[in-house]
Coordinates of C-alpha atoms in Angstrom, one line a residue:
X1 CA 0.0 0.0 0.0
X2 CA 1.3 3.3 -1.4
X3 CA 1.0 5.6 1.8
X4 CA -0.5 8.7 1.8
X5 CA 1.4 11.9 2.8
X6 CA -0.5 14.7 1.6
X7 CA -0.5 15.8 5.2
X8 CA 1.4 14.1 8.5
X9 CA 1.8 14.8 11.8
X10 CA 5.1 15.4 12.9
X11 CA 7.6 13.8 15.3
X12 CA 7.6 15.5 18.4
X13 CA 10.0 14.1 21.5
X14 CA 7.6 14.2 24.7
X15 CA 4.6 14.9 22.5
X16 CA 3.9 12.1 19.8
X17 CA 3.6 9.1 22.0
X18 CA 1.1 6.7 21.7
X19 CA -1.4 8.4 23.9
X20 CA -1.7 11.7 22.1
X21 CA -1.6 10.1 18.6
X22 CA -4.5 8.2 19.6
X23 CA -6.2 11.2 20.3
X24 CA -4.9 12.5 16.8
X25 CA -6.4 9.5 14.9
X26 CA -9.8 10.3 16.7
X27 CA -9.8 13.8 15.0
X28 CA -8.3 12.5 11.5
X29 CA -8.8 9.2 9.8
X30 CA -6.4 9.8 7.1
X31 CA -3.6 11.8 8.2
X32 CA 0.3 10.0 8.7
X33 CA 1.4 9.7 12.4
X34 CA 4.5 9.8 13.8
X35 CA 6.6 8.5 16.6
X36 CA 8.6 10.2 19.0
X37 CA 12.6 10.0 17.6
X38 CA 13.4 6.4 19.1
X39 CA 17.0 5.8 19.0
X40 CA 18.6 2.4 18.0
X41 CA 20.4 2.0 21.2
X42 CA 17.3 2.4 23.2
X43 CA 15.4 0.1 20.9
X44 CA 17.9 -2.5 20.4
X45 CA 19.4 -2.5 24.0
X46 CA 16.4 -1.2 26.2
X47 CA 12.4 -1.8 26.3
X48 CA 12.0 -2.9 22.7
X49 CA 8.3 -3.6 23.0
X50 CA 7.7 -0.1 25.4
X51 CA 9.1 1.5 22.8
X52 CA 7.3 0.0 19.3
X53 CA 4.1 -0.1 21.7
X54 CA 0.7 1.6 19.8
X55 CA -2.6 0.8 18.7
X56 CA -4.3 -0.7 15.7
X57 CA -6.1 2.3 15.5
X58 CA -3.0 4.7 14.8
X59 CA -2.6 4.0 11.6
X60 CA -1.1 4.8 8.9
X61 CA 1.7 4.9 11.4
X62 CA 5.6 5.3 10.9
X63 CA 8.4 4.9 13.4
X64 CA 11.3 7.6 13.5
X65 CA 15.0 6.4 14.1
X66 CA 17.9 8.5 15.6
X67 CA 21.5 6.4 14.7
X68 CA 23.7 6.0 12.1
X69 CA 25.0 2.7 12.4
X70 CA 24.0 0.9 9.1
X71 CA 23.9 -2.3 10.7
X72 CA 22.2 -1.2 13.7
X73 CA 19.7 0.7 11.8
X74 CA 18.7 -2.6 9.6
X75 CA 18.0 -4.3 12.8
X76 CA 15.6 -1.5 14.1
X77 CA 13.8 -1.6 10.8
X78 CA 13.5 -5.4 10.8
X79 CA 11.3 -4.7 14.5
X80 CA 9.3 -2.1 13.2
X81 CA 8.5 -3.7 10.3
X82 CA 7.7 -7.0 12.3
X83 CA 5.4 -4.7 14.6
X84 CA 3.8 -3.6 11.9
X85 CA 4.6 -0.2 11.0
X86 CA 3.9 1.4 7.6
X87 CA 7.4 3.1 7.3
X88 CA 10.9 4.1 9.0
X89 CA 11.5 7.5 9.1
X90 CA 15.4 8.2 9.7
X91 CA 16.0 11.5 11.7
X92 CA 19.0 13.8 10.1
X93 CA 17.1 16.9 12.0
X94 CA 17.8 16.9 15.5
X95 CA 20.8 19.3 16.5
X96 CA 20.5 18.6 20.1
X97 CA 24.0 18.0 21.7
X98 CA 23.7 14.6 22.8
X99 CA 22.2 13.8 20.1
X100 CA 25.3 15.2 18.3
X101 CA 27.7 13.5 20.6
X102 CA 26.0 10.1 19.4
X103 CA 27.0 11.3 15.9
X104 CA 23.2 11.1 14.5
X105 CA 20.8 13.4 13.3
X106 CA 21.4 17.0 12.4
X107 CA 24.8 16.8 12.3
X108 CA 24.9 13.8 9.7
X109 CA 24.0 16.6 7.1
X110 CA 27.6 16.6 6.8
X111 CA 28.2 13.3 5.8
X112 CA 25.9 11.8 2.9
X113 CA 27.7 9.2 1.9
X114 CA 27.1 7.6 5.5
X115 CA 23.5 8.5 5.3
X116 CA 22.7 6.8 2.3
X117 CA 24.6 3.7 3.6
X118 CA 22.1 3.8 6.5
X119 CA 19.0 4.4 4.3
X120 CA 20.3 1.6 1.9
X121 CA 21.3 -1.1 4.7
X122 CA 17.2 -0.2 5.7
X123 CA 15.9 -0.6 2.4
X124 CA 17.4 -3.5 2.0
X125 CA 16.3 -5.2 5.6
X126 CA 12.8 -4.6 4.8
X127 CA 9.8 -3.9 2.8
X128 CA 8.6 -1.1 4.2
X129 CA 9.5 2.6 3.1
X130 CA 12.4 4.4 4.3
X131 CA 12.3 8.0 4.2
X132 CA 14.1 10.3 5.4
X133 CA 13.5 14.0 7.9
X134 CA 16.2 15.9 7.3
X135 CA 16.9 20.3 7.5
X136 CA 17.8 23.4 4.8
X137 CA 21.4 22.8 6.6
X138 CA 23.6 23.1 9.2
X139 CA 26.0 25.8 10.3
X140 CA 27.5 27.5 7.4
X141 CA 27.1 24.4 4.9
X142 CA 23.6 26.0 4.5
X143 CA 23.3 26.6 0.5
X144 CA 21.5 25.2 -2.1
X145 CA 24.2 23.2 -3.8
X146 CA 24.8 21.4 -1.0
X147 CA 21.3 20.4 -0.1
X148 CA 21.5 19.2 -3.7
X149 CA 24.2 17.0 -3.4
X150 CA 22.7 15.5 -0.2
X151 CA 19.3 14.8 -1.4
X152 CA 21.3 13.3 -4.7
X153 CA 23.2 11.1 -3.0
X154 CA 20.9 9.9 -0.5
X155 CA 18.1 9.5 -3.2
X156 CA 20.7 7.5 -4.8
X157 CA 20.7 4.8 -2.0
X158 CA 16.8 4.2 -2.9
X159 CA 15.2 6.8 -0.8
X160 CA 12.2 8.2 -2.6
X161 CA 10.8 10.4 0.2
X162 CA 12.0 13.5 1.8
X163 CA 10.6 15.7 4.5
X164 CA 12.2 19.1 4.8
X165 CA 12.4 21.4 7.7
X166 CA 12.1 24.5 6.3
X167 CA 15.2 25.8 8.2
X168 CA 19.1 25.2 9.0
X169 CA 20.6 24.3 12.2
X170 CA 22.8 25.6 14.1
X171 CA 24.8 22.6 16.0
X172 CA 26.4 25.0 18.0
X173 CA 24.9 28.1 20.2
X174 CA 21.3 27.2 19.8
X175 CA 19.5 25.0 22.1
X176 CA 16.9 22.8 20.8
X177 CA 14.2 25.0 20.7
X178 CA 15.9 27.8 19.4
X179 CA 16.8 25.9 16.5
X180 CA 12.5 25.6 16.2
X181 CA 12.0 29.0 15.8
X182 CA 15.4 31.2 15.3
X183 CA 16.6 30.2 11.9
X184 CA 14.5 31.5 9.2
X185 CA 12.1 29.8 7.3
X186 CA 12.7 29.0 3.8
X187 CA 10.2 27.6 1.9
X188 CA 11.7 28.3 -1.3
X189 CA 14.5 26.2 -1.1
X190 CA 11.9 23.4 -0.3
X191 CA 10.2 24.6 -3.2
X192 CA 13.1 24.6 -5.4
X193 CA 13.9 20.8 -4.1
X194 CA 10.6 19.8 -5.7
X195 CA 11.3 21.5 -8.9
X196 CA 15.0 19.9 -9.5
X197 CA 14.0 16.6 -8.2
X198 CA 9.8 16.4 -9.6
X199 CA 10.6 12.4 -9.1
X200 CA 10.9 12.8 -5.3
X201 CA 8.4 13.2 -3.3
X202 CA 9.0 16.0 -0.8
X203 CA 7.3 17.0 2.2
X204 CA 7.1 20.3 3.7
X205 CA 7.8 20.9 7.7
X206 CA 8.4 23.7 9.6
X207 CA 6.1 27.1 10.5
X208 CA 2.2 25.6 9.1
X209 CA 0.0 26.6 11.5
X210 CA -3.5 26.3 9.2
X211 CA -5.2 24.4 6.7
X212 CA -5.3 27.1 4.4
X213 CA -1.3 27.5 4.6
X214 CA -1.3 24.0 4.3
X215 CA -3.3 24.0 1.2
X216 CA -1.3 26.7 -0.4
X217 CA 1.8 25.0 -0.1
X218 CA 0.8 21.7 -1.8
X219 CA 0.6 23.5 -4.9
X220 CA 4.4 23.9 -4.5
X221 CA 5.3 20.2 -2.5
X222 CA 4.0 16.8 -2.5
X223 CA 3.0 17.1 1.8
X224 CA 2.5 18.9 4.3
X225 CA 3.7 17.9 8.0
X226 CA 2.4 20.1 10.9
X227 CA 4.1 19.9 13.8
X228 CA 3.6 22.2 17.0
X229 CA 0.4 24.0 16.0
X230 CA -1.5 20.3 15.7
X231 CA -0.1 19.1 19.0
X232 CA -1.3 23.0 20.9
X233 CA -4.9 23.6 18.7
X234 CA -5.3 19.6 17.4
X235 CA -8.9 20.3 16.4
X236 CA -6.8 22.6 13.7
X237 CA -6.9 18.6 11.8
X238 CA -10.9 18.4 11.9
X239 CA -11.4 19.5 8.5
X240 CA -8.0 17.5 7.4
X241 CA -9.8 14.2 5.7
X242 CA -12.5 16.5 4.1
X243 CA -10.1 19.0 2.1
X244 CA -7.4 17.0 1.8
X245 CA -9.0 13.2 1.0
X246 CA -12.3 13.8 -0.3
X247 CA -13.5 12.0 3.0
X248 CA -17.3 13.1 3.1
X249 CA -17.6 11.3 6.5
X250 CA -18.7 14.5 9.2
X251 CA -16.1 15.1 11.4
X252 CA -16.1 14.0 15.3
X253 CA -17.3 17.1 17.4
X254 CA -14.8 17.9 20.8
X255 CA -17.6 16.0 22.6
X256 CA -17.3 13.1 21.0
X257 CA -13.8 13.1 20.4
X258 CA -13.2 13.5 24.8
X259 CA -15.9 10.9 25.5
X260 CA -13.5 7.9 23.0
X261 CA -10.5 9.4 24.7
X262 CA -11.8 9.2 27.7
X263 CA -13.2 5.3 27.3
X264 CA -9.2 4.8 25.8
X265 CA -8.0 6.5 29.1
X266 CA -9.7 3.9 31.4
X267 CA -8.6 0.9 29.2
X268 CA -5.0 2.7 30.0
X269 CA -5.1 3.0 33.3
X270 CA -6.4 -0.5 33.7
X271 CA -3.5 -1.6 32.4
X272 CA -1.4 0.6 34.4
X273 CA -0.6 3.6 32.3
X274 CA -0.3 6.7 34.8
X275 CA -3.1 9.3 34.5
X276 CA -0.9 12.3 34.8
X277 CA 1.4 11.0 31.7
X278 CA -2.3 11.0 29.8
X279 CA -2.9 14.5 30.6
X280 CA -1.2 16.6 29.3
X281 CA -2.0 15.0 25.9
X282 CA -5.7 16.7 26.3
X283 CA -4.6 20.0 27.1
X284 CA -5.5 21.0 23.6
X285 CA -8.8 19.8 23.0
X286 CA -10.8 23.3 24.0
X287 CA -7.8 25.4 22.6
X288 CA -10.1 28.6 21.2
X289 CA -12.7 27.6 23.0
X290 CA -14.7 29.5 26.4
X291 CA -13.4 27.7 29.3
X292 CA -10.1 26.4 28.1
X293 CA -8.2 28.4 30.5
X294 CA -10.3 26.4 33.6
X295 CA -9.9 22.9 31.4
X296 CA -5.9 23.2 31.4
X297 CA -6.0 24.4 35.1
X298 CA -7.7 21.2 36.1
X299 CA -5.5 19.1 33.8
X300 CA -2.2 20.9 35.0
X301 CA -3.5 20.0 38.7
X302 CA -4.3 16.3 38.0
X303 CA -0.7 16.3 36.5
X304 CA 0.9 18.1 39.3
X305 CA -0.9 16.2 41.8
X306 CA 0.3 13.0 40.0
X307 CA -3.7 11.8 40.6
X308 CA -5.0 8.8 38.8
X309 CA -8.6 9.6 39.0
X310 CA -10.6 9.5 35.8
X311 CA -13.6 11.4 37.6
X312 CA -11.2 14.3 37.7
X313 CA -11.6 14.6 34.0
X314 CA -15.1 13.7 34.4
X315 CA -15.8 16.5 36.3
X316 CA -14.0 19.0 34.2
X317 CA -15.6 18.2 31.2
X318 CA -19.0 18.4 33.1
X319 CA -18.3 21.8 34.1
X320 CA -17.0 23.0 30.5
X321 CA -20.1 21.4 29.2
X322 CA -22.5 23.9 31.6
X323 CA -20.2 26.5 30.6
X324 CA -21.2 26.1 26.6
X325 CA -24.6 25.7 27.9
X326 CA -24.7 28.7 29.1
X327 CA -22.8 30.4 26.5
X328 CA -25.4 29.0 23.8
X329 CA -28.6 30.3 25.9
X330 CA -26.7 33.6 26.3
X331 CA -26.2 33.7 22.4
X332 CA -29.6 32.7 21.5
X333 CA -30.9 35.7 23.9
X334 CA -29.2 38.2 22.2
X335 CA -30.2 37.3 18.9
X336 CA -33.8 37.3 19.5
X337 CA -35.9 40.0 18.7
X338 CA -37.1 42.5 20.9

């Protein structure tokens, strides 16, 4: 099956675990998700099955890697194919300094030859896709020609599929963050990528924060992956399968979409997932809405207070539902006529 990337969900470290991307799949049916970056030590060497945990439900789902040991990376692939992913993703993004000192991600901009090693010890481990997250550039190997001539010879290796952050990184004197939001955005060297290389399919990351922004830039690129904006607002994805799959199905209200989570919450906890690692997954739900402020108060306490008490939830949503009740009779007052 040919996956579908017209638009994805990012991978977000401390955000896309398998608890807020079931929430995500409740809003959007169609839309790719991603893992949190799962390195190949931790994979290999650690909690394999913790780690490749998730639901029937998530997908289309595929699995990021952070490493850049071909060998190493074969073997991850070989589990997450066997778990039954949809794709790899190999991370060549991250400019975080251990992640540097591990000699993986962002930095590996810097040497292609090893990526494409990586990318073709994968492809040739499994059946799955192996695609690849990568950035503009990093430092002052930032311009075009070299972006070429690491999307040429990875490609080479038999990757089909890039997703572009829209901006460098610096590996030294940023943090993490920073490098989210300091570097400018530069969507027309993603654009440009699509026009030298119209047999690749590239995905756009980095700055979409609406549908419509979303929609404007797939007339330029192959996908769209949102990232912080659908993990803060993610009923910003409610209209995704409508415009972007010619899904005619109505979407799930907030209601509905907290009453499933809710039902998955218990079914977690009975299994021994902590509530307060839940949380802070829902914090999102009412974003725009009367009453959020109140709803992420009494999440941030159930969190703080490390309680395990669905009815805490329970009664929140109870008391943002009387709050829209009100709202609503309000509303209707003043529109009626005198």
């Amino acid at each position: 099956m040919k996956l579908d990337r017209t638009v994805s969900i990012a991978p977000m470290m401390a955000r896309t675990d398998r608890h807020f991307r079931y929430l995500a799949r409740l809003i959007t049916r169609h839309a790719l998700l991603y893992t949190e970056m799962i390195t190949t030590g931790a994979l290999l060497r650690g909690d394999t099955a913790r780690y490749l945990a998730h639901d029937d439900a998530e997908h289309p789902l595929a699995l990021q890697l952070g490493g850049c040991d071909p060998g190493d990376l074969a073997r991850s692939a070989r589990l997450a194919e066997a778990a039954g992913f949809d794709e790899v993703n190999l991370n060549i993004g991250c400019p975080s300094d251990r992640v540097q000192a591990a000699r993986f991600g962002a930095c590996l901009m810097a040497e292609p030859e090893l990526v494409a090693d990586c990318v073709a010890a994968m492809r040739a481990a499994v059946k799955l896709p192996v695609t690849v997250k990568t950035r503009t550039g990093i430092d002052r190997q930032d311009s075009y020609e070299n972006l070429s001539r690491f999307i040429t010879t990875v490609a080479a290796a038999s990757c089909g599929t890039f997703i572009i952050h829209a901006r460098k990184a610096w590996l030294r004197g940023l943090s993490p963050k920073e490098n989210r939001d300091l570097p400018p955005l530069r969507y027309d060297v993603v654009h440009s990528l699509k026009r030298e290389f119209p047999e690749l399919e590239i995905i756009l990351n980095g700055g979409v924060t609406s549908l419509d922004q979303a929609h404007g830039e797939l007339m330029h690129v192959d996908g769209v992956m949102l990232g912080r904006e659908a993990y803060q607002n993610p009923f910003c994805l409610a209209e995704v399968d409508r415009r972007f799959y010619g899904d005619s199905a109505a979407p799930r209200t907030r209601e509905q979409v907290l009453s499933q989570f809710i039902a998955y919450v218990e079914r977690q906890l009975m299994h021994g997932a902590p509530l307060s690692q839940i949380a802070p997954h829902m914090m999102g739900i009412f974003h725009g809405q009367m009453g959020a402020r109140q709803w992420r108060g009494c999440l941030s306490r159930l969190v703080n207070e490390r309680r395990d008490d669905i009815r805490d939830i329970d009664d929140a949503r109870s008391r943002m539902d009387s709050m829209n009740k009100v709202s609503a009779e309000e509303a209707m007052e003043c529109s009626s006529p005198l």
